[in-house]
C-alpha cells in the first residue's frame, strides 16, 4: 500500500493547487514542492526496503470491473523501482526550476502534479487496463502545459505531441485487446498473463504478429525513429518543467511499456523482431547525434540528443540479454536525470539571463556566467558518458549485452560499430556545442568594454542541479544500488525467453 501513496499524493496535491487562488503563487509552489518531495520520499522508502529477488512488492489488488477481469492491481519490482525514483527526482527539481512562476500558477502545478500522478500510475500498474488508463491520463496534462505556458509554436507542438501519443495509444490498445482475447481468461493482470506466457499459451505466430503492434505503439512515446519528430518539437516549445518531464520520465513510459508489456508477454515475438529493433536503435543513436550537431538552437541540441540516448534504451531491450536489458533500465534512469538537468539549464538558467537560445548569439558566456558555464560543462560531460557518471555505466551494460546476446548472432559486429560511432558523434556534438555556447568569440560592447556579467544561479537552481547531477554521480560510482534490484526482475523476463 505504501507505493500507492505516490499516486494518491500527486493527485491530491494537484487538486489542492487547482483549488487555490492564482495570486497565492507562493503558497501554491510550496504545496507543489511538498507534494513532490513526499512522492520522492515514498519512492526512496520503497527502494530502501525492497528485497532484490525479482518479485513484486507492495501488492494491492482491488476488483474494479470484475465482469471483464479488470482490477486496481498495483505493485513494483526491480524494473519499475528505478523509474519511480527518477520520477520523484525530476518532479522535485521541476518545481525548483519553475520557482519564480507566477502566471496561473495554480493551473500549472495542477497539470504538473496530475502528469506526475499518471506517470507513477503507469510504473505501478500490474493490470493492463489500469496501465492504459494511467498512460492516457499522462497525455492530457502534457497538452495543456505546452499549449498554455510554452514558447514559440506551442499550439502546434502540443497538438503534434498529443496526436503522436494517441496514435501510439491506439496501437497499444489494439495489442492489449489481442492479448486479452487470445489468453482465453477474463483477466488483464500482468501476473496472470505472464503465467500464460510461461505455459506457452500464446503461439509463436500470434506473438510475431502482435509484438510489433505493441512495441511500436509504446516506442512512439520513447522517441523511436522514424516516429521521433514529436520529441524535439515538444521539448523546444514546452516550458522548462514540462521539458524536464518529457525527457526525464514521459519518454520512459514508452520504453517501460516496450520492456514490461511487449517483451514480457510476447517473448517469442521479441526474438523474431530483435534484429530489426537493433537496426532502428542504431539509427536512433546516430541520427539523433548527427542532427544535434547541426543545430543552432540550444534546446534543439538537447532535444535531438534525447532521441540519440533513447536509442541505447531500445538497443538494450533488443539484446534480450540480462546485462543488456539491465543496461536499458539503467539508461532510462540515467537519461532521466541528465536530460532533465540539461533542459533545466538551457530552458531556465541560461535563457532567463540571455533571453536567447541561439548559439551564434552567445558571446563569451564563460566570462559572463562562469559558475553556470562550468555546471553545464559537467552536465554535458555526464551526458556524453564520462566515467564516474551513470551514463557511462548504463551504455557499457548495453554494449556488453549486445556482445553476449544470443538473438543478434551475425549482427553483433556492425551493431557494436554503429553504437561506437554514435558514441563518437555524441562526444563531437557535446564538445562542439559547449565550445560554441561558452568558449566562443568574445564580443565586447559598442564601446569596446567587456560585457556585463549575468547574475549567478539562484538557490533553487543550485539545489536542483545538485540533486540531479548528484544522483547521476552516485549511480555512476555505485551502480549496484540499482543494478542489484534491476537484474533479478529482468531475469524473470529472460527466463520466459529461454522457456
Coordinates of C-alpha atoms in Angstrom, one line a residue:
X1 CA 0.0 0.0 0.0
X2 CA 2.9 2.4 0.6
X3 CA 3.9 2.8 -3.1
X4 CA 0.3 3.7 -3.9
X5 CA 0.8 6.9 -1.9
X6 CA 2.9 8.3 -4.8
X7 CA -0.2 8.3 -6.9
X8 CA -2.6 9.5 -4.2
X9 CA -0.3 12.3 -3.0
X10 CA 0.2 13.6 -6.5
X11 CA -3.5 13.7 -7.4
X12 CA -4.3 15.2 -4.0
X13 CA -1.6 17.9 -4.5
X14 CA -2.9 18.6 -8.0
X15 CA -6.5 19.1 -6.6
X16 CA -5.2 21.4 -3.8
X17 CA -3.2 23.5 -6.2
X18 CA -6.1 23.7 -8.6
X19 CA -8.5 25.0 -5.9
X20 CA -6.1 27.7 -4.6
X21 CA -6.3 31.3 -5.8
X22 CA -3.9 32.2 -8.7
X23 CA -2.5 35.1 -6.8
X24 CA -1.3 32.8 -4.0
X25 CA 1.6 31.6 -6.1
X26 CA 4.0 31.5 -3.1
X27 CA 1.8 29.0 -1.2
X28 CA 1.0 27.1 -4.4
X29 CA 4.6 26.4 -5.2
X30 CA 5.2 25.2 -1.6
X31 CA 2.3 22.8 -1.9
X32 CA 3.7 21.6 -5.2
X33 CA 7.2 21.2 -3.8
X34 CA 5.9 19.5 -0.6
X35 CA 3.8 17.0 -2.7
X36 CA 6.8 16.2 -5.0
X37 CA 9.1 15.7 -2.0
X38 CA 6.6 13.4 -0.4
X39 CA 6.3 11.3 -3.5
X40 CA 10.1 11.1 -3.8
X41 CA 10.3 10.1 -0.1
X42 CA 7.8 7.3 -0.7
X43 CA 9.8 6.1 -3.7
X44 CA 13.1 6.1 -1.6
X45 CA 11.4 4.2 1.2
X46 CA 10.2 1.6 -1.3
X47 CA 13.7 1.3 -2.7
X48 CA 15.2 1.0 0.8
X49 CA 13.0 -1.8 1.9
X50 CA 12.8 -3.7 -1.4
X51 CA 14.4 -7.2 -1.3
X52 CA 16.3 -7.8 -4.6
X53 CA 14.8 -11.1 -5.5
X54 CA 12.9 -10.0 -8.6
X55 CA 9.4 -10.4 -7.0
X56 CA 6.6 -7.9 -6.8
X57 CA 6.4 -5.9 -3.6
X58 CA 3.6 -3.8 -2.1
X59 CA 0.8 -5.6 -4.0
X60 CA -2.6 -4.0 -3.9
X61 CA -5.5 -5.8 -5.6
X62 CA -9.0 -4.2 -5.6
X63 CA -11.7 -5.5 -8.0
X64 CA -12.7 -2.8 -10.4
X65 CA -14.7 -4.2 -13.4
X66 CA -15.0 -7.9 -12.4
X67 CA -17.1 -8.8 -15.5
X68 CA -14.0 -8.1 -17.6
X69 CA -11.4 -9.2 -15.2
X70 CA -10.2 -5.7 -14.6
X71 CA -8.8 -4.8 -11.1
X72 CA -6.9 -2.0 -9.5
X73 CA -3.8 -4.0 -9.3
X74 CA -0.6 -2.2 -8.4
X75 CA 2.9 -3.1 -7.1
X76 CA 6.5 -2.7 -8.0
X77 CA 9.6 -4.7 -8.7
X78 CA 13.3 -4.0 -9.7
X79 CA 12.3 -2.7 -13.2
X80 CA 9.7 -0.2 -12.1
X81 CA 11.6 0.9 -8.9
X82 CA 14.3 3.0 -10.6
X83 CA 11.7 4.7 -12.7
X84 CA 9.7 5.6 -9.6
X85 CA 12.9 7.1 -8.2
X86 CA 13.6 9.2 -11.3
X87 CA 10.0 10.4 -11.4
X88 CA 10.3 11.7 -7.9
X89 CA 13.7 13.3 -8.6
X90 CA 12.5 15.1 -11.7
X91 CA 9.2 16.2 -10.1
X92 CA 11.0 17.8 -7.2
X93 CA 13.6 19.6 -9.4
X94 CA 10.9 20.6 -11.9
X95 CA 9.2 22.6 -9.2
X96 CA 12.6 24.1 -8.1
X97 CA 13.4 25.3 -11.7
X98 CA 9.9 27.0 -12.0
X99 CA 10.2 28.6 -8.6
X100 CA 9.5 32.1 -10.0
X101 CA 6.4 31.1 -12.0
X102 CA 3.5 33.4 -11.2
X103 CA 1.3 33.2 -14.3
X104 CA -1.7 31.0 -13.4
X105 CA 0.5 29.0 -11.1
X106 CA -2.5 27.1 -9.6
X107 CA -3.4 25.7 -13.0
X108 CA 0.2 25.0 -14.0
X109 CA 1.1 22.9 -10.9
X110 CA -2.3 21.2 -11.0
X111 CA -1.5 19.9 -14.5
X112 CA 2.1 19.2 -13.5
X113 CA 1.2 17.0 -10.5
X114 CA -1.6 15.3 -12.5
X115 CA 1.0 14.3 -15.0
X116 CA 3.3 13.1 -12.2
X117 CA 0.5 11.0 -10.8
X118 CA -0.3 9.5 -14.1
X119 CA 3.4 8.5 -14.6
X120 CA 3.6 6.9 -11.1
X121 CA 0.4 5.1 -12.0
X122 CA 1.9 3.6 -15.2
X123 CA 5.0 2.4 -13.4
X124 CA 3.0 0.8 -10.6
X125 CA 0.2 -0.8 -12.7
X126 CA 0.1 -4.6 -12.9
X127 CA -3.2 -4.6 -14.7
X128 CA -3.0 -3.8 -18.4
X129 CA -6.3 -2.0 -18.5
X130 CA -5.3 0.2 -15.5
X131 CA -1.9 0.8 -17.1
X132 CA -3.6 2.0 -20.2
X133 CA -5.8 4.4 -18.2
X134 CA -2.8 5.9 -16.4
X135 CA -1.0 6.0 -19.7
X136 CA -3.8 8.2 -21.2
X137 CA -4.0 10.3 -18.0
X138 CA -0.4 11.3 -18.6
X139 CA -1.2 12.6 -22.1
X140 CA -3.8 15.3 -21.4
X141 CA -1.7 17.4 -18.9
X142 CA 1.2 17.5 -21.4
X143 CA -1.0 19.2 -24.0
X144 CA -2.1 22.0 -21.6
X145 CA 1.3 22.5 -20.1
X146 CA 2.8 23.2 -23.5
X147 CA -0.2 24.9 -25.1
X148 CA -0.7 27.4 -22.2
X149 CA 2.9 28.0 -20.9
X150 CA 5.1 27.0 -23.8
X151 CA 7.2 29.1 -26.2
X152 CA 7.1 29.6 -29.9
X153 CA 4.8 27.4 -31.9
X154 CA 3.4 26.0 -28.7
X155 CA 0.0 25.1 -30.1
X156 CA 1.5 23.2 -33.0
X157 CA 4.0 21.4 -30.7
X158 CA 1.3 20.5 -28.2
X159 CA -1.1 19.1 -30.8
X160 CA 1.7 17.2 -32.6
X161 CA 2.8 15.6 -29.3
X162 CA -0.8 14.6 -28.4
X163 CA -1.6 13.2 -31.9
X164 CA 1.6 11.1 -31.9
X165 CA 0.7 9.9 -28.3
X166 CA -2.8 9.0 -29.3
X167 CA -1.6 7.2 -32.4
X168 CA 0.7 5.1 -30.3
X169 CA -2.1 4.6 -27.7
X170 CA -4.4 3.2 -30.4
X171 CA -1.7 0.6 -31.4
X172 CA -1.2 -0.2 -27.7
X173 CA -4.9 -0.7 -27.1
X174 CA -5.2 -2.9 -30.2
X175 CA -2.3 -5.1 -29.0
X176 CA -3.6 -5.3 -25.4
X177 CA -7.1 -6.4 -26.7
X178 CA -5.5 -9.0 -28.9
X179 CA -3.5 -10.4 -25.9
X180 CA -6.6 -10.3 -23.7
X181 CA -8.8 -12.3 -26.2
X182 CA -6.1 -14.7 -27.1
X183 CA -5.4 -15.5 -23.5
X184 CA -8.8 -17.1 -23.1
X185 CA -9.1 -15.9 -19.5
X186 CA -11.0 -12.9 -18.2
X187 CA -8.0 -11.1 -16.8
X188 CA -5.9 -8.1 -17.7
X189 CA -3.4 -8.9 -14.9
X190 CA 0.2 -8.8 -16.0
X191 CA 0.9 -11.5 -13.4
X192 CA -1.8 -13.9 -14.8
X193 CA -0.9 -13.2 -18.4
X194 CA 2.8 -13.7 -17.5
X195 CA 2.0 -17.2 -16.2
X196 CA 0.1 -18.0 -19.5
X197 CA 3.2 -16.8 -21.4
X198 CA 5.4 -19.2 -19.4
X199 CA 2.9 -22.0 -20.3
X200 CA 3.2 -21.1 -24.0
X201 CA -0.5 -20.1 -24.3
X202 CA 0.3 -17.5 -27.0
X203 CA 1.5 -19.2 -30.2
X204 CA 4.8 -18.1 -31.9
X205 CA 2.8 -17.0 -34.9
X206 CA 0.4 -14.9 -32.8
X207 CA 3.3 -13.3 -30.9
X208 CA 5.2 -12.5 -34.2
X209 CA 2.1 -10.5 -35.4
X210 CA 1.1 -8.8 -32.2
X211 CA 4.5 -8.0 -30.8
X212 CA 5.4 -5.2 -33.3
X213 CA 2.0 -3.6 -32.8
X214 CA 2.5 -3.4 -29.1
X215 CA 6.2 -2.5 -29.3
X216 CA 5.8 0.3 -31.9
X217 CA 2.8 1.7 -30.1
X218 CA 4.8 2.1 -26.9
X219 CA 8.1 3.0 -28.7
X220 CA 6.5 6.1 -30.4
X221 CA 6.4 7.7 -26.9
X222 CA 10.0 6.5 -26.4
X223 CA 11.1 8.6 -29.4
X224 CA 11.8 5.7 -31.8
X225 CA 12.9 6.7 -35.3
X226 CA 11.0 7.5 -37.6
X227 CA 8.3 8.4 -35.1
X228 CA 10.5 10.7 -33.1
X229 CA 9.7 14.1 -34.5
X230 CA 7.2 15.0 -31.8
X231 CA 10.1 14.9 -29.2
X232 CA 12.4 17.7 -30.3
X233 CA 9.4 19.9 -31.3
X234 CA 7.7 19.2 -28.0
X235 CA 10.8 19.7 -25.9
X236 CA 11.6 23.1 -27.5
X237 CA 8.1 24.5 -27.2
X238 CA 7.5 23.2 -23.6
X239 CA 8.1 25.3 -20.5
X240 CA 11.1 24.1 -18.5
X241 CA 9.3 21.8 -16.0
X242 CA 7.4 20.2 -18.9
X243 CA 10.6 19.7 -20.9
X244 CA 12.2 18.1 -17.9
X245 CA 9.2 15.7 -17.5
X246 CA 9.1 14.9 -21.2
X247 CA 12.7 14.0 -21.4
X248 CA 13.1 12.7 -17.8
X249 CA 10.0 10.5 -17.4
X250 CA 7.4 10.6 -20.2
X251 CA 9.8 9.1 -22.8
X252 CA 10.4 6.4 -20.3
X253 CA 6.8 5.4 -20.2
X254 CA 7.1 4.2 -23.8
X255 CA 10.4 2.3 -23.2
X256 CA 8.9 0.8 -20.0
X257 CA 5.9 -0.5 -22.0
X258 CA 8.2 -2.0 -24.6
X259 CA 10.1 -3.9 -22.0
X260 CA 7.4 -4.7 -19.4
X261 CA 4.5 -5.5 -21.8
X262 CA 5.7 -6.2 -25.3
X263 CA 8.8 -8.3 -24.4
X264 CA 7.5 -9.5 -21.1
X265 CA 4.3 -11.0 -22.5
X266 CA 5.4 -11.9 -26.1
X267 CA 9.0 -13.2 -25.8
X268 CA 8.8 -15.3 -28.9
X269 CA 7.7 -12.3 -30.9
X270 CA 10.6 -10.3 -29.4
X271 CA 13.1 -12.9 -30.6
X272 CA 11.7 -12.5 -34.2
X273 CA 11.9 -8.8 -34.3
X274 CA 15.1 -8.2 -32.1
X275 CA 17.5 -7.7 -35.1
X276 CA 15.2 -5.1 -36.7
X277 CA 14.8 -3.3 -33.3
X278 CA 18.6 -3.2 -33.1
X279 CA 18.8 -1.6 -36.5
X280 CA 16.3 1.1 -35.6
X281 CA 18.2 1.7 -32.3
X282 CA 21.4 2.3 -34.1
X283 CA 19.6 4.7 -36.4
X284 CA 18.2 6.5 -33.4
X285 CA 21.7 6.8 -31.8
X286 CA 23.5 8.1 -35.0
X287 CA 20.7 10.1 -36.5
X288 CA 19.9 12.0 -33.2
X289 CA 23.6 12.8 -32.7
X290 CA 24.1 14.0 -36.3
X291 CA 21.1 16.3 -36.2
X292 CA 22.1 17.6 -32.8
X293 CA 25.5 18.5 -34.3
X294 CA 23.8 20.7 -36.9
X295 CA 21.5 22.7 -34.6
X296 CA 21.9 26.3 -33.7
X297 CA 19.1 26.4 -31.1
X298 CA 20.5 25.1 -27.8
X299 CA 17.2 23.5 -26.8
X300 CA 17.0 21.6 -30.1
X301 CA 20.5 20.2 -29.4
X302 CA 19.3 18.7 -26.2
X303 CA 16.1 17.5 -27.8
X304 CA 17.8 15.5 -30.5
X305 CA 20.4 14.3 -28.0
X306 CA 17.5 12.7 -26.1
X307 CA 16.5 10.9 -29.3
X308 CA 20.0 9.6 -29.5
X309 CA 20.3 8.5 -25.9
X310 CA 16.9 6.7 -26.1
X311 CA 18.4 4.7 -28.9
X312 CA 20.6 3.0 -26.2
X313 CA 17.5 2.0 -24.3
X314 CA 16.0 0.4 -27.4
X315 CA 19.3 -1.3 -28.1
X316 CA 19.5 -2.7 -24.6
X317 CA 16.0 -4.1 -25.0
X318 CA 16.9 -5.6 -28.4
X319 CA 19.7 -7.7 -26.9
X320 CA 17.2 -9.8 -25.0
X321 CA 20.0 -10.5 -22.6
X322 CA 20.1 -9.8 -18.8
X323 CA 23.1 -7.5 -19.0
X324 CA 21.7 -5.5 -21.9
X325 CA 18.2 -5.2 -20.6
X326 CA 19.6 -4.2 -17.2
X327 CA 21.6 -1.5 -19.0
X328 CA 18.4 -0.4 -20.8
X329 CA 16.6 0.2 -17.4
X330 CA 19.7 1.9 -16.0
X331 CA 19.8 4.1 -19.1
X332 CA 16.2 5.1 -18.5
X333 CA 17.2 6.3 -15.1
X334 CA 20.4 7.9 -16.3
X335 CA 18.9 9.9 -19.2
X336 CA 16.0 10.8 -16.9
X337 CA 18.2 12.8 -14.5
X338 CA 20.8 14.0 -17.0
X339 CA 18.3 15.0 -19.7
X340 CA 16.3 16.8 -17.0
X341 CA 19.2 18.9 -15.8
X342 CA 20.3 19.8 -19.4
X343 CA 16.8 21.1 -20.2
X344 CA 16.7 23.0 -16.9
X345 CA 20.0 24.6 -17.6
X346 CA 19.1 25.6 -21.2
X347 CA 15.4 26.4 -20.7
X348 CA 15.6 28.4 -17.4
X349 CA 19.1 29.0 -16.1
X350 CA 20.7 30.2 -19.3
X351 CA 17.6 31.5 -21.2
X352 CA 16.3 33.6 -18.3
X353 CA 19.6 35.5 -18.3
X354 CA 20.5 35.7 -22.1
X355 CA 16.9 35.7 -23.4
X356 CA 18.2 33.7 -26.3
X357 CA 18.8 30.0 -27.2
X358 CA 20.7 30.7 -30.4
X359 CA 24.3 29.6 -30.1
X360 CA 25.5 32.2 -32.6
X361 CA 24.1 35.0 -30.4
X362 CA 26.0 34.0 -27.3
X363 CA 29.2 35.9 -26.5
X364 CA 31.8 34.7 -24.1
X365 CA 29.4 33.2 -21.6
X366 CA 32.3 31.6 -19.7
X367 CA 33.3 35.2 -18.7
X368 CA 29.8 36.4 -18.0
X369 CA 28.4 33.3 -16.2
X370 CA 31.4 31.2 -15.2
X371 CA 29.6 29.2 -12.5
X372 CA 26.7 28.4 -14.8
X373 CA 29.0 27.5 -17.6
X374 CA 31.0 25.0 -15.5
X375 CA 27.9 23.4 -14.2
X376 CA 26.7 22.9 -17.8
X377 CA 30.1 21.5 -18.8
X378 CA 29.8 18.9 -16.0
X379 CA 26.2 18.0 -17.1
X380 CA 27.4 17.8 -20.8
X381 CA 30.3 15.5 -19.9
X382 CA 27.9 13.3 -17.9
X383 CA 25.6 13.2 -20.9
X384 CA 28.3 12.0 -23.3
X385 CA 29.2 9.2 -20.9
X386 CA 32.1 10.4 -18.8
X387 CA 33.3 7.6 -16.5
X388 CA 32.0 8.2 -13.0
X389 CA 28.5 9.2 -14.1
X390 CA 25.6 7.0 -14.7
X391 CA 25.6 7.4 -18.5
X392 CA 28.9 5.6 -18.8
X393 CA 27.9 2.5 -16.8
X394 CA 24.5 2.2 -18.5
X395 CA 25.9 2.4 -22.0
X396 CA 28.6 -0.1 -21.0
X397 CA 26.0 -2.5 -19.8
X398 CA 24.1 -2.2 -23.1
X399 CA 27.2 -2.8 -25.3
X400 CA 28.2 -5.8 -23.2
X401 CA 24.7 -7.1 -23.6
X402 CA 25.0 -6.8 -27.4
X403 CA 28.2 -8.8 -27.3
X404 CA 26.6 -11.5 -25.2
X405 CA 23.2 -11.6 -26.9
X406 CA 22.1 -14.9 -28.5
X407 CA 19.5 -13.1 -30.6
X408 CA 21.8 -10.8 -32.6
X409 CA 24.0 -13.5 -33.9
X410 CA 25.6 -12.5 -37.2
X411 CA 24.8 -8.8 -36.5
X412 CA 26.9 -8.1 -33.3
X413 CA 29.9 -6.7 -35.1
X414 CA 28.1 -4.0 -37.1
X415 CA 25.7 -3.2 -34.2
X416 CA 28.7 -2.5 -32.0
X417 CA 30.4 -0.5 -34.7
X418 CA 27.3 1.5 -35.2
X419 CA 26.9 2.1 -31.5
X420 CA 30.6 3.1 -31.2
X421 CA 30.2 5.6 -34.0
X422 CA 27.2 7.0 -32.2
X423 CA 29.2 7.4 -29.0
X424 CA 31.9 9.3 -31.0
X425 CA 29.3 11.6 -32.5
X426 CA 28.0 12.2 -29.0
X427 CA 31.4 13.3 -27.9
X428 CA 31.6 15.5 -31.0
X429 CA 28.3 17.4 -30.7
X430 CA 28.7 17.8 -26.9
X431 CA 32.1 19.3 -27.1
X432 CA 31.3 21.4 -30.2
X433 CA 28.2 22.9 -28.7
X434 CA 29.8 23.5 -25.3
X435 CA 32.5 25.4 -27.1
X436 CA 30.1 27.4 -29.2
X437 CA 28.0 28.3 -26.2
X438 CA 30.6 29.2 -23.6
X439 CA 34.1 29.4 -25.1
X440 CA 33.3 31.0 -28.4
X441 CA 34.2 34.5 -29.7
X442 CA 34.1 37.2 -27.0
X443 CA 32.3 40.3 -28.4
X444 CA 32.8 43.5 -26.4
X445 CA 30.0 46.1 -26.3
X446 CA 29.9 49.0 -28.6
X447 CA 32.4 51.0 -26.6
X448 CA 34.9 48.2 -26.5
X449 CA 34.3 47.5 -22.9
X450 CA 33.8 43.9 -21.6
X451 CA 30.1 42.8 -21.4
X452 CA 28.5 42.8 -18.0
X453 CA 28.3 39.5 -16.1
X454 CA 25.0 37.8 -15.6
X455 CA 23.5 37.1 -12.2
X456 CA 24.6 33.8 -10.6
X457 CA 22.4 30.8 -10.1
X458 CA 19.6 31.1 -7.6
X459 CA 19.4 28.8 -4.6
X460 CA 16.5 26.7 -6.1
X461 CA 18.6 26.3 -9.3
X462 CA 21.7 25.3 -7.4
X463 CA 19.7 22.7 -5.3
X464 CA 18.0 21.3 -8.5
X465 CA 21.3 20.9 -10.3
X466 CA 22.9 19.3 -7.3
X467 CA 20.1 16.8 -6.8
X468 CA 20.1 15.6 -10.5
X469 CA 23.9 15.6 -11.1
X470 CA 24.4 14.1 -7.6
X471 CA 22.0 11.2 -8.5
X472 CA 23.9 10.6 -11.7
X473 CA 27.2 10.6 -9.9
X474 CA 26.0 8.4 -7.2
X475 CA 24.8 5.7 -9.6
X476 CA 27.9 6.1 -11.7
X477 CA 30.1 5.4 -8.8
X478 CA 27.9 2.8 -7.1
X479 CA 25.8 1.2 -9.9
X480 CA 25.0 -1.8 -7.7
X481 CA 22.5 0.4 -5.9
X482 CA 20.2 0.0 -8.9
X483 CA 21.6 -3.0 -10.9
X484 CA 21.2 -5.1 -7.8
X485 CA 17.5 -4.6 -7.9
X486 CA 17.1 -4.4 -11.7
X487 CA 18.9 -7.7 -12.5
X488 CA 16.7 -10.2 -10.7
X489 CA 13.5 -8.7 -12.2
X490 CA 15.0 -8.7 -15.7
X491 CA 15.9 -12.3 -15.2
X492 CA 12.3 -13.3 -14.9
X493 CA 11.7 -11.9 -18.4
X494 CA 14.9 -13.7 -19.6
X495 CA 13.5 -17.0 -18.3
X496 CA 10.4 -16.6 -20.4
X497 CA 12.6 -16.0 -23.4
X498 CA 14.5 -19.3 -22.8
X499 CA 11.3 -21.1 -21.8

